[in-house]
Short mmCIF file of C-alpha atoms in Angstrom, two decimals:
data_model
loop_
_atom_site.label_atom_id
_atom_site.label_comp_id
_atom_site.label_asym_id
_atom_site.label_seq_id
_atom_site.Cartn_x
_atom_site.Cartn_y
_atom_site.Cartn_z
CA MET A 1 0.05 0.00 -0.01
CA CYS A 2 0.93 3.74 -0.04
CA GLN A 3 2.92 5.67 2.53
CA LEU A 4 2.26 9.14 4.08
CA LEU A 5 4.35 11.77 5.57
CA GLY A 6 3.07 14.84 7.31
CA MET A 7 4.70 17.79 9.09
CA ASN A 8 3.20 20.41 11.29
CA CYS A 9 5.28 23.21 12.82
CA ALA A 10 5.29 26.00 15.49
CA SER A 11 7.44 28.20 13.18
CA PRO A 12 8.18 28.02 9.41
CA THR A 13 10.37 24.87 8.91
CA ASP A 14 11.85 23.26 5.73
CA PHE A 15 10.97 19.60 5.10
CA ASN A 16 14.20 18.44 3.44
CA PHE A 17 15.60 16.19 6.08
CA SER A 18 12.41 14.08 6.37
CA PHE A 19 11.62 14.14 2.69
CA ARG A 20 15.11 13.00 1.88
CA GLY A 21 14.45 9.70 3.68
CA PHE A 22 10.76 9.37 2.66
CA LYS A 23 11.43 9.60 -1.11
CA CYS A 24 13.85 6.58 -0.94
CA ARG A 25 10.74 4.50 -0.07
CA GLY A 26 9.29 5.37 -3.51
CA GLY A 27 10.96 2.46 -5.50
CA ASN A 28 14.43 2.27 -3.72
CA THR A 29 14.13 1.00 -0.12
CA ASP A 30 10.48 0.04 -0.57
CA ILE A 31 8.03 -0.86 -3.37
CA HIS A 32 5.94 2.34 -3.50
CA ALA A 33 6.82 3.12 -7.10
CA HIS A 34 3.54 4.13 -8.65
CA GLY A 35 3.82 7.94 -8.30
CA TRP A 36 4.25 10.66 -5.60
CA GLY A 37 2.88 14.01 -4.59
CA LEU A 38 3.52 16.86 -2.20
CA ALA A 39 1.30 19.64 -0.82
CA ILE A 40 2.97 22.60 1.01
CA TYR A 41 0.90 25.30 2.60
CA GLU A 42 2.17 28.95 2.34
CA GLY A 43 -0.20 31.46 3.84
CA ARG A 44 -3.67 31.00 2.37
CA GLY A 45 -2.11 29.13 -0.63
CA VAL A 46 -0.88 25.74 -1.23
CA ARG A 47 1.88 24.53 -3.59
CA THR A 48 1.50 20.96 -4.93
CA PHE A 49 3.73 18.77 -6.86
CA HIS A 50 2.60 15.49 -8.59
CA ASP A 51 4.41 12.90 -10.61
CA PRO A 52 3.47 9.44 -11.80
CA LEU A 53 7.09 8.37 -11.83
CA PRO A 54 8.61 6.60 -8.83
CA CYS A 55 9.68 9.20 -6.26
CA ALA A 56 13.21 7.74 -5.84
CA GLN A 57 13.78 8.19 -9.55
CA SER A 58 11.95 11.54 -10.04
CA PRO A 59 13.88 14.65 -11.15
CA LEU A 60 11.04 16.62 -9.82
CA ALA A 61 11.48 14.87 -6.52
CA ASP A 62 15.19 15.65 -6.56
CA MET A 63 14.52 19.29 -7.19
CA VAL A 64 11.97 19.51 -4.34
CA SER A 65 14.09 17.80 -1.88
CA SER A 66 16.82 20.39 -2.35
CA TYR A 67 14.35 23.36 -2.65
CA PRO A 68 14.47 25.33 0.79
CA ILE A 69 10.72 25.90 1.07
CA LYS A 70 9.67 26.73 4.63
CA THR A 71 6.19 25.84 5.90
CA LEU A 72 3.98 25.49 8.91
CA ASN A 73 2.01 22.53 7.42
CA MET A 74 2.78 20.02 4.64
CA MET A 75 1.96 16.45 3.48
CA ALA A 76 3.47 14.02 1.02
CA HIS A 77 2.48 10.68 -0.45
CA ILE A 78 4.15 7.77 -2.34
CA ARG A 79 1.90 5.34 -4.04
CA TYR A 80 1.59 1.66 -4.39
CA ALA A 81 -1.50 1.30 -6.64
CA THR A 82 -4.12 -1.10 -5.37
CA GLN A 83 -7.03 0.85 -7.03
CA GLY A 84 -6.85 2.97 -10.25
CA ALA A 85 -4.25 3.11 -12.82
CA VAL A 86 -0.75 4.43 -12.55
CA SER A 87 -1.53 7.95 -13.84
CA LEU A 88 -1.27 11.61 -12.81
CA GLU A 89 -4.93 11.81 -11.83
CA ASN A 90 -4.71 9.12 -9.32
CA VAL A 91 -1.63 10.66 -7.51
CA HIS A 92 -2.10 12.09 -3.93
CA PRO A 93 -2.46 14.45 -2.18
CA PHE A 94 -5.78 15.57 -3.62
CA ARG A 95 -6.84 19.15 -3.35
CA ARG A 96 -10.15 21.00 -3.13
CA GLU A 97 -11.51 24.46 -1.93
CA LEU A 98 -14.10 24.49 0.70
CA TRP A 99 -15.40 27.61 2.52
CA GLY A 100 -12.55 29.61 0.82
CA ILE A 101 -9.97 27.35 2.28
CA GLU A 102 -7.47 24.93 0.55
CA TRP A 103 -8.00 21.51 1.77
CA THR A 104 -5.67 18.57 0.96
CA PHE A 105 -5.86 14.90 1.59
CA ALA A 106 -3.61 11.79 1.40
CA HIS A 107 -4.65 8.35 2.26
CA ASN A 108 -3.03 4.92 2.88
CA GLY A 109 -5.27 1.79 2.96
CA GLU A 110 -8.42 0.40 1.30
CA VAL A 111 -11.90 1.49 2.10
CA PRO A 112 -14.42 -1.17 1.00
CA LYS A 113 -17.38 1.22 1.46
CA PHE A 114 -15.83 3.40 -1.31
CA THR A 115 -14.30 0.61 -3.51
CA GLN A 116 -15.24 1.07 -7.04
CA PRO A 117 -16.79 -1.95 -8.86
CA LYS A 118 -14.53 -3.95 -11.00
CA THR A 119 -16.58 -3.77 -14.11
CA ASN A 120 -16.62 -2.54 -17.76
CA PRO A 121 -16.01 1.20 -17.51
CA GLN A 122 -18.41 1.74 -20.47
CA GLU A 123 -21.21 0.44 -18.32
CA TYR A 124 -20.76 3.50 -16.17
CA GLY A 125 -20.09 5.99 -18.97
CA CYS A 126 -16.29 6.07 -18.34
CA GLY A 127 -14.58 6.03 -21.84
CA GLY A 128 -17.87 5.40 -23.55
CA SER A 129 -20.45 7.46 -25.14
CA SER A 130 -22.08 10.33 -23.38
CA GLY A 131 -25.41 8.78 -23.54
CA THR A 132 -24.59 5.83 -21.29
CA ALA A 133 -26.23 5.20 -17.91
CA THR A 134 -25.16 6.62 -14.66
CA THR A 135 -21.56 7.43 -13.83
CA MET A 136 -19.39 5.41 -11.43
CA ASN A 137 -19.02 8.44 -9.21
CA ALA A 138 -22.82 8.61 -8.69
CA LYS A 139 -22.63 5.21 -7.14
CA MET A 140 -20.38 6.48 -4.40
CA PRO A 141 -22.15 6.59 -0.96
CA MET A 142 -22.81 9.89 0.85
CA LEU A 143 -21.87 10.63 4.40
CA GLY A 144 -23.43 12.49 7.24
CA ARG A 145 -26.23 14.87 6.17
CA CYS A 146 -25.25 15.14 2.65
CA THR A 147 -28.02 14.55 0.01
CA GLU A 148 -26.27 16.19 -2.97
CA ALA A 149 -22.73 15.67 -4.12
CA ILE A 150 -20.91 18.97 -5.12
CA TYR A 151 -17.40 17.33 -5.06
CA HIS A 152 -16.53 14.62 -7.41
CA PRO A 153 -13.35 12.43 -7.93
CA VAL A 154 -11.39 13.21 -11.04
CA GLY A 155 -9.53 9.81 -10.85
CA ASP A 156 -10.59 6.38 -9.97
CA THR A 157 -9.28 5.73 -6.45
CA ASP A 158 -11.29 5.10 -3.32
CA SER A 159 -8.96 7.64 -1.66
CA GLU A 160 -10.18 10.64 -3.71
CA ALA A 161 -13.85 9.31 -3.47
CA VAL A 162 -13.62 9.41 0.36
CA PHE A 163 -12.11 12.89 0.31
CA CYS A 164 -14.86 14.20 -1.87
CA ALA A 165 -17.53 12.54 0.32
CA MET A 166 -16.02 14.00 3.47
CA LEU A 167 -16.06 17.45 2.02
CA ASN A 168 -19.64 17.06 0.76
CA ALA A 169 -20.71 16.16 4.24
CA LEU A 170 -18.87 19.05 5.97
CA ARG A 171 -20.38 21.49 3.35
CA ALA A 172 -23.90 20.03 3.99
CA GLU A 173 -23.49 20.23 7.84
CA PHE A 174 -22.19 23.73 8.27
CA THR A 175 -23.62 27.06 7.18
CA THR A 176 -21.07 28.96 9.28
CA LEU A 177 -17.36 28.22 9.67
CA PRO A 178 -16.90 25.61 12.39
CA THR A 179 -14.58 26.16 15.32
CA LEU A 180 -11.73 23.60 15.83
CA PRO A 181 -13.47 21.65 18.54
CA VAL A 182 -16.65 21.42 16.41
CA LEU A 183 -14.71 20.55 13.35
CA TYR A 184 -12.68 17.81 15.32
CA GLU A 185 -15.84 16.07 16.38
CA ALA A 186 -17.48 16.19 12.85
CA ILE A 187 -14.36 14.67 11.21
CA GLN A 188 -14.31 11.87 13.97
CA ARG A 189 -17.97 11.18 13.22
CA LEU A 190 -17.27 10.92 9.54
CA SER A 191 -14.27 8.79 9.95
CA CYS A 192 -16.10 6.33 12.16
CA GLU A 193 -19.01 6.34 9.61
CA ILE A 194 -16.59 5.41 6.90
CA VAL A 195 -15.26 2.35 8.74
CA ARG A 196 -18.61 1.32 10.21
CA GLY A 197 -19.91 -2.05 8.82
CA HIS A 198 -16.52 -2.94 7.35
CA GLU A 199 -14.31 -2.80 10.47
CA LYS A 200 -12.28 -5.96 9.72
CA GLU A 201 -11.63 -5.34 6.00
CA THR A 202 -11.09 -1.49 6.22
CA ILE A 203 -7.49 0.02 6.40
CA PHE A 204 -8.01 3.77 6.60
CA ASN A 205 -5.09 6.16 7.53
CA PHE A 206 -5.22 9.65 6.31
CA LEU A 207 -3.86 13.20 6.48
CA LEU A 208 -6.25 16.08 6.07
CA GLY A 209 -4.93 19.64 5.76
CA CYS A 210 -7.31 22.52 6.22
CA GLY A 211 -5.28 25.78 5.89
CA GLN A 212 -1.87 26.86 6.89
CA PHE A 213 -2.09 25.93 10.61
CA THR A 214 -4.08 22.67 11.08
CA MET A 215 -3.70 19.18 9.98
CA PHE A 216 -5.97 16.15 11.03
CA ALA A 217 -4.63 12.66 11.13
CA PHE A 218 -6.68 9.43 11.60
CA SER A 219 -5.59 5.85 11.84
CA TRP A 220 -7.60 2.62 11.28
CA PRO A 221 -4.68 0.29 10.79
CA GLY A 222 -4.38 -3.22 9.36
CA SER A 223 -2.81 -5.66 6.90
CA ARG A 224 -4.11 -6.74 3.49
CA GLU A 225 -5.21 -10.40 3.23
CA GLY A 226 -2.18 -12.47 2.77
CA SER A 227 0.27 -9.77 3.64
CA ALA A 228 2.35 -9.27 6.85
CA VAL A 229 2.93 -5.61 6.25
CA TRP A 230 1.28 -3.47 8.82
CA ASN A 231 -0.32 -0.21 7.60
CA GLY A 232 -0.76 2.31 10.40
CA LEU A 233 0.49 5.85 11.49
CA HIS A 234 3.16 6.93 13.72
CA TYR A 235 4.25 10.39 14.93
CA THR A 236 7.06 12.11 16.78
CA VAL A 237 7.49 15.62 18.12
CA ARG A 238 10.82 17.44 18.00
CA TYR A 239 11.28 20.18 20.55
CA PRO A 240 13.96 21.92 22.50
CA PRO A 241 16.45 20.72 23.62
CA PHE A 242 17.03 19.21 20.12
CA SER A 243 19.25 16.35 19.47
CA THR A 244 20.69 14.47 16.41
CA ALA A 245 18.17 12.51 14.20
CA LYS A 246 19.33 9.64 11.91
CA LEU A 247 17.29 8.62 8.85
CA ASN A 248 16.28 4.92 8.49
CA ASP A 249 16.35 4.84 4.66
CA VAL A 250 19.54 6.63 3.86
CA ASP A 251 22.97 7.17 5.65
CA TYR A 252 22.19 10.79 6.78
CA ALA A 253 21.81 12.57 10.09
CA VAL A 254 21.20 16.13 11.23
CA ASP A 255 21.89 17.66 14.59
CA PHE A 256 18.75 19.92 14.99
CA ASN A 257 20.40 21.61 17.94
CA GLU A 258 22.46 23.46 15.44
CA THR A 259 19.71 24.35 13.00
CA ASN A 260 16.70 25.03 15.31
CA ASP A 261 16.10 27.38 18.18
CA GLU A 262 14.10 27.59 21.26
CA ASN A 263 10.86 28.73 19.37
CA ASP A 264 10.94 25.68 16.97
CA ARG A 265 8.78 22.67 17.36
CA VAL A 266 7.89 20.06 14.63
CA ALA A 267 5.57 17.15 14.65
CA ILE A 268 6.33 14.46 11.97
CA ILE A 269 3.61 11.92 11.04
CA ALA A 270 4.62 8.91 8.86
CA THR A 271 3.24 5.39 7.99
CA LYS A 272 6.52 3.96 9.35
CA PRO A 273 9.05 5.75 11.56
CA LEU A 274 11.49 7.80 9.34
CA THR A 275 14.42 7.80 11.99
CA SER A 276 16.05 5.29 14.12
CA ASN A 277 16.92 7.20 17.28
CA GLU A 278 13.74 9.20 18.04
CA ASN A 279 10.72 8.28 20.15
CA TRP A 280 7.80 7.37 17.56
CA LYS A 281 4.32 6.80 18.94
CA GLU A 282 1.91 4.67 16.98
CA PHE A 283 -1.73 5.94 16.58
CA GLY A 284 -4.36 3.87 18.41
CA ARG A 285 -7.09 2.19 16.26
CA GLY A 286 -9.71 4.80 15.45
CA GLN A 287 -7.64 7.61 16.90
CA LEU A 288 -7.93 11.16 15.39
CA LEU A 289 -5.38 13.80 16.35
CA MET A 290 -5.34 17.37 15.27
CA PHE A 291 -1.90 18.80 14.80
CA ASP A 292 -1.41 22.54 15.27
CA ASN A 293 1.61 24.61 16.39
CA GLY A 294 3.69 21.37 16.14
CA LEU A 295 1.76 19.51 18.67
CA PRO A 296 -1.05 16.78 18.69
CA HIS A 297 -4.44 17.48 20.26
CA SER A 298 -7.36 15.30 20.92
CA ARG A 299 -9.36 16.82 23.69
CA PRO A 300 -12.23 19.32 22.80
CA TYR A 301 -10.92 21.77 25.43
CA GLU A 302 -7.42 21.68 23.90
CA CYS A 303 -8.91 22.38 20.43
CA ALA A 304 -10.95 25.21 22.00
CA GLY A 305 -7.85 26.76 23.49
CA ILE A 306 -6.19 26.74 20.19
CA GLU A 307 -9.19 28.38 18.59
CA ARG A 308 -9.20 31.09 21.36
CA CYS A 309 -5.50 31.80 20.33
CA GLY A 310 -6.61 32.74 16.88
CA ARG A 311 -5.35 29.71 15.07
CA GLY A 312 -8.68 28.19 13.85
CA LEU A 313 -9.97 28.12 10.30
CA SER A 314 -9.69 31.56 8.41
CA SER A 315 -12.03 32.24 5.57
CA ARG A 316 -13.29 35.32 3.75
CA ALA A 317 -16.23 33.39 2.49
CA LEU A 318 -18.05 32.39 5.62
CA THR A 319 -18.56 33.90 9.10
CA LYS A 320 -17.18 31.85 11.94
CA GLY A 321 -19.22 30.23 14.62
CA GLU A 322 -18.46 31.07 18.15
CA ILE A 323 -17.38 28.88 21.15
CA CYS A 324 -19.78 28.93 23.97
CA PRO A 325 -17.78 29.88 27.12
CA TYR A 326 -19.38 27.07 29.01
CA GLN A 327 -19.40 24.28 26.20
CA TYR A 328 -15.80 23.04 26.80
CA GLN A 329 -15.47 23.73 30.58
CA TYR A 330 -13.30 21.05 32.22
CA ASN A 331 -15.05 19.98 35.48
CA ILE A 332 -13.69 16.55 36.02
CA PRO A 333 -10.84 17.53 38.40
CA LYS A 334 -13.25 19.46 40.67
CA LEU A 335 -15.64 16.54 40.65
CA LEU A 336 -12.93 14.06 41.36
CA GLN A 337 -11.41 16.12 44.11
CA GLN A 338 -14.79 16.39 45.81
CA ALA A 339 -15.27 12.65 45.45
CA VAL A 340 -11.86 11.90 47.00
CA CYS A 341 -12.54 14.22 50.07
CA LYS A 342 -15.91 12.56 50.58
CA ALA A 343 -14.40 9.08 50.37
CA LEU A 344 -11.64 10.01 52.95
CA GLY A 345 -13.99 12.03 55.20
CA LYS A 346 -12.17 15.30 54.40
CA GLU A 347 -15.07 17.30 53.25
CA GLU A 348 -15.44 19.43 56.47
CA GLU A 349 -11.65 20.06 56.66
CA GLU A 350 -11.76 21.19 52.94
CA GLY A 351 -14.58 23.50 53.47
CA SER A 352 -13.05 25.17 56.56
CA LEU A 353 -9.63 25.50 54.81
CA ARG A 354 -11.07 27.37 51.87
CA LYS A 355 -12.72 29.85 54.40
CA GLU A 356 -9.65 30.29 56.65
CA GLN A 357 -6.68 29.93 54.39
CA LYS A 358 -5.01 33.22 53.29
CA GLU A 359 -3.50 33.68 49.92
CA GLY A 360 0.05 32.24 49.92
CA GLU A 361 -0.39 30.57 53.24
CA ALA A 362 0.75 26.98 53.71
CA CYS A 363 -2.05 24.45 53.58
CA SER A 364 -2.70 22.76 56.96
CA ALA A 365 -5.06 20.00 55.68
CA VAL A 366 -2.57 17.98 53.82
CA TRP A 367 -3.78 14.32 53.61
CA ALA A 368 -1.30 12.96 51.09
CA ASP A 369 2.58 13.12 51.25
CA ARG A 370 3.65 12.36 47.73
CA ALA A 371 0.98 12.40 44.79
CA VAL A 372 1.14 12.10 41.06
CA ASP A 373 -1.13 13.49 38.51
CA LEU A 374 -1.37 11.12 35.56
CA GLY A 375 -2.12 12.92 32.19
CA CYS A 376 -1.89 16.30 33.99
CA GLY A 377 -2.60 18.29 30.68
CA SER A 378 -2.35 22.03 31.25
CA GLY A 379 -2.46 21.58 35.05
CA ILE A 380 -6.00 22.30 35.83
CA SER A 381 -6.31 19.15 37.82
CA GLY A 382 -3.11 20.05 39.69
CA VAL A 383 -4.53 23.33 40.79
CA GLN A 384 -7.63 21.45 42.23
CA PHE A 385 -5.58 18.95 44.24
CA ARG A 386 -2.57 21.18 45.21
CA GLN A 387 -3.88 22.05 48.60
CA CYS A 388 -4.40 18.34 49.55
CA VAL A 389 -0.86 17.05 49.01
CA GLY A 390 2.82 17.82 50.24
CA HIS A 391 4.68 17.03 46.96
CA LEU A 392 2.87 16.88 43.63
CA THR A 393 4.35 15.51 40.31
CA GLY A 394 2.64 16.00 36.99
CA VAL A 395 3.03 13.71 33.99
CA ASP A 396 2.06 14.35 30.31
CA LEU A 397 2.88 13.31 26.95
CA ASN A 398 2.40 16.63 25.39
CA PRO A 399 5.40 19.01 25.94
CA GLU A 400 3.18 22.20 25.41
CA MET A 401 0.72 20.99 27.89
CA ALA A 402 3.43 20.18 30.31
CA LYS A 403 4.90 23.62 29.88
CA GLU A 404 1.45 25.21 30.66
CA ALA A 405 1.24 23.06 33.76
CA ARG A 406 4.69 24.03 34.88
CA ASP A 407 3.82 27.74 34.41
CA ARG A 408 0.89 27.24 36.81
CA GLY A 409 3.33 26.81 39.58
CA CYS A 410 1.25 24.19 41.34
CA TYR A 411 3.54 21.13 40.66
CA ASP A 412 6.79 20.42 42.39
CA ARG A 413 7.88 18.46 39.39
CA ILE A 414 6.77 18.08 35.82
CA VAL A 415 7.82 15.13 33.55
CA VAL A 416 7.10 14.89 29.87
CA GLY A 417 6.50 11.20 29.17
CA ASP A 418 4.19 8.37 29.33
CA ALA A 419 1.81 8.14 32.24
CA GLU A 420 3.05 4.72 33.19
CA CYS A 421 6.76 5.34 32.75
CA ILE A 422 7.02 7.93 35.67
CA LEU A 423 5.85 5.28 38.06
CA HIS A 424 8.59 2.88 37.45
CA ASN A 425 11.29 5.10 36.23
CA TYR A 426 14.27 5.15 38.51
CA ASN A 427 17.38 7.21 38.35
CA GLU A 428 20.41 6.89 40.51
CA ASP A 429 20.57 10.67 40.95
CA ASP A 430 16.84 10.95 41.89
CA GLU A 431 14.71 9.54 44.71
CA LYS A 432 12.76 6.39 44.23
CA ARG A 433 9.24 7.04 42.77
CA GLU A 434 6.97 6.03 45.60
CA TYR A 435 3.51 7.64 46.20
CA ASP A 436 0.67 7.52 48.64
CA PHE A 437 -1.85 9.16 46.30
CA VAL A 438 -2.21 8.67 42.37
CA PHE A 439 -4.99 10.30 40.43
CA ALA A 440 -6.04 10.60 36.84
CA CYS A 441 -8.63 13.07 35.45
CA ASP A 442 -10.15 12.08 32.10
CA LEU A 443 -7.05 9.93 31.25
CA PHE A 444 -8.71 6.59 30.86
CA ALA A 445 -10.88 7.72 28.06
CA TYR A 446 -7.78 7.50 25.89
CA ILE A 447 -6.66 4.00 27.12
CA GLY A 448 -8.53 0.89 26.37
CA ASP A 449 -6.85 -1.86 28.38
CA LEU A 450 -6.38 -0.50 31.90
CA ARG A 451 -4.69 -3.63 33.32
CA PRO A 452 -1.02 -2.37 32.76
CA MET A 453 -1.92 0.98 34.32
CA PHE A 454 -3.58 -0.85 37.43
CA ASN A 455 -0.57 -3.01 37.73
CA THR A 456 1.92 -0.03 37.64
CA VAL A 457 -0.19 2.12 40.15
CA ARG A 458 -0.42 -0.97 42.41
CA LYS A 459 3.48 -1.28 42.44
CA SER A 460 3.87 2.43 43.05
CA LEU A 461 1.60 2.25 46.15
CA ASP A 462 2.79 -1.13 47.40
CA SER A 463 5.35 0.09 49.91
CA ARG A 464 3.23 2.95 51.36
CA GLY A 465 -0.19 2.17 50.72
CA GLY A 466 -2.63 4.92 49.67
CA THR A 467 -5.29 6.01 47.37
CA PHE A 468 -5.92 5.67 43.64
CA ALA A 469 -8.73 7.93 42.21
CA PHE A 470 -9.83 8.39 38.64
CA SER A 471 -12.69 9.17 36.30
CA ALA A 472 -13.98 6.80 33.60
CA GLU A 473 -16.59 6.96 30.93
CA ILE A 474 -18.98 4.04 31.35
CA VAL A 475 -20.61 1.89 28.73
CA ASN A 476 -24.36 2.29 28.53
CA GLU A 477 -25.93 0.32 31.35
CA SER A 478 -28.02 -1.79 29.19
CA LEU A 479 -24.88 -3.23 27.56
CA ASP A 480 -22.77 -3.11 30.80
CA GLU A 481 -23.06 -6.78 31.91
CA SER A 482 -22.44 -8.39 28.43
CA LYS A 483 -19.35 -10.16 29.67
CA ASP A 484 -20.43 -13.55 28.66
CA GLU A 485 -19.27 -13.02 25.04
CA VAL A 486 -15.90 -14.54 24.43
CA ASP A 487 -14.46 -11.54 22.63
CA ASP A 488 -15.67 -8.95 25.22
CA ALA A 489 -12.64 -6.84 26.23
CA GLY A 490 -14.40 -4.84 28.81
CA PHE A 491 -14.18 -1.59 26.91
CA VAL A 492 -15.24 -0.05 23.62
CA LEU A 493 -14.07 2.70 21.41
CA GLN A 494 -16.84 5.31 20.99
CA SER A 495 -17.59 7.19 17.82
CA CYS A 496 -15.79 10.13 19.29
CA ALA A 497 -12.49 8.11 19.59
CA ARG A 498 -12.70 7.98 23.38
CA PHE A 499 -12.85 4.65 25.35
CA ALA A 500 -15.71 3.80 27.44
CA HIS A 501 -15.26 1.05 30.02
CA LYS A 502 -17.76 -1.44 31.52
CA ARG A 503 -18.31 -1.58 35.23
CA TYR A 504 -17.78 -5.27 35.62
CA TYR A 505 -14.29 -4.82 34.02
CA ILE A 506 -13.23 -2.00 36.42
CA ARG A 507 -14.54 -4.18 39.25
CA SER A 508 -12.58 -7.09 38.11
CA LEU A 509 -9.24 -5.00 37.99
CA VAL A 510 -10.04 -3.63 41.48
CA GLU A 511 -10.27 -7.23 42.86
CA GLU A 512 -7.31 -8.70 40.77
CA PHE A 513 -4.99 -6.02 42.08
CA GLY A 514 -6.00 -5.92 45.59
CA PHE A 515 -7.66 -2.55 45.85
CA GLN A 516 -10.73 -1.68 48.04
CA THR A 517 -13.50 0.59 46.66
CA LEU A 518 -14.03 3.53 49.00
CA LEU A 519 -16.44 5.39 46.55
CA SER A 520 -17.93 4.79 43.12
CA THR A 521 -20.50 7.28 41.76
CA GLU A 522 -23.29 6.40 39.46
CA SER A 523 -24.24 8.25 36.33
CA THR A 524 -22.05 11.27 36.80
CA VAL A 525 -22.13 13.77 33.97
CA LEU A 526 -18.51 14.11 32.97
CA ARG A 527 -18.79 16.14 29.80
CA GLN A 528 -21.19 16.84 26.82
CA HIS A 529 -20.90 15.56 23.22
CA ASP A 530 -23.18 16.63 20.36
CA GLY A 531 -25.28 18.51 23.00
CA LYS A 532 -25.86 15.42 25.06
CA ASP A 533 -24.53 14.53 28.55
CA VAL A 534 -21.82 11.77 28.64
CA LEU A 535 -22.16 9.74 31.84
CA GLY A 536 -19.35 8.15 33.79
CA ALA A 537 -18.09 7.22 37.19
CA LEU A 538 -15.72 8.79 39.74
CA ILE A 539 -13.89 6.06 41.49
CA VAL A 540 -11.74 6.08 44.59
CA LEU A 541 -9.79 3.10 45.61
CA SER A 542 -7.62 2.35 48.71
CA LEU A 543 -4.55 0.08 49.10
CA GLU A 544 -3.77 -0.79 52.63
#
């Protein structure tokens, strides 16, 4: 199948290094020799380059790889044809205008819902007389609320058909320019609709550019029947302090500490990791990430924060919708903190503390010595729990979020990394990581299998005992006890790309790892989605 490359940056950056390795896969180090393409955003415009020749042998690719174009947003594609002839019209990325914005799209995989019939083209008026019956494009399904197709594919790939269907659906849904959190949820719904009904056969990985700042990336990975090649998406973020990166496909390395400064940050998305010595993270199945300012985002309040900074969609054709100031409020930390205080009998102490404590005064109601906030985000959860703990560590994968958390001044220590790593990461120059309180606000919605997390938290609390508190979105009660099915994993991936867990599954983990339940709420409203309440649970556990 094809391969993808995307780059999203905090400041204008050239793509020469990544493209140098990527183009080798177009017929040299890999088999993707059926054409290549490139889309580079520059202000409101976009430059595109397409060539049906193998990328590794293309004079145009050689020219582009040495052309110092700097951009905030770009994507590239090398093709291995599984649908459609080897011809220019079938080369990605595809490009269309919507709402006065240049949209680009590149895809890897096979989408059965949009696979064109293998039949005589003259039957569909393709290459035959103009009086023949319906066209092949008219047979393509419509998505969302769309009832009339405005965008049509030029070529005959399922990829271009999907792109046109997505734009038709977005055009049908919005009469004002959507804000980023609204657009994120709309693209997530469409992506799930495309996969639905063909989950096992579908391989659907795409990059979707919508202007100079923003790129969406979605992954539904898999292997073709009879093939061991895995088709997914990976990403890495380069940020200060920079280091040397070494390409996998060619003997070439760059020390980015010498070429970049403290204002630079670059997210690289690729089908397979491009470098051998950087930390690449694979997308989860059904995961949609929005890249902006060189960082990945998947939470509505993160997207809303970017919108408020003025980096949303920009159009002269449509007026923009407004973000309701209450729509993306993040109340889970406050709800969880109240639940913990109730479970530990600290409600009265907390209330009197709020009345009596003066600004800047040390807290006298500390009931945890050492605590860790897993998936701390921008630090809102840390602010809520700061008064209750003596030493507070915050952990988050997103370096920009970690920086915001650090700037809040409520953490004694901030670590950029995986939530589990901090709990069993020991350094000779640092103290052993032992805690008596571990909490996670809205983290489990991004993790399906919770067993490794429970195991790690259990070990971190083992020597001291303590409390483990978290929020979890819960599967609809009518489905909650369907544990008799052999393949039931105890959790499901919702259409909004967030995991919901079953109560029996959480109870089984509590029992397996020796915790005692102090408190478990019923039907707590954690957030809203499409104007509807999303219910979940606040759970407080104890380990003696």
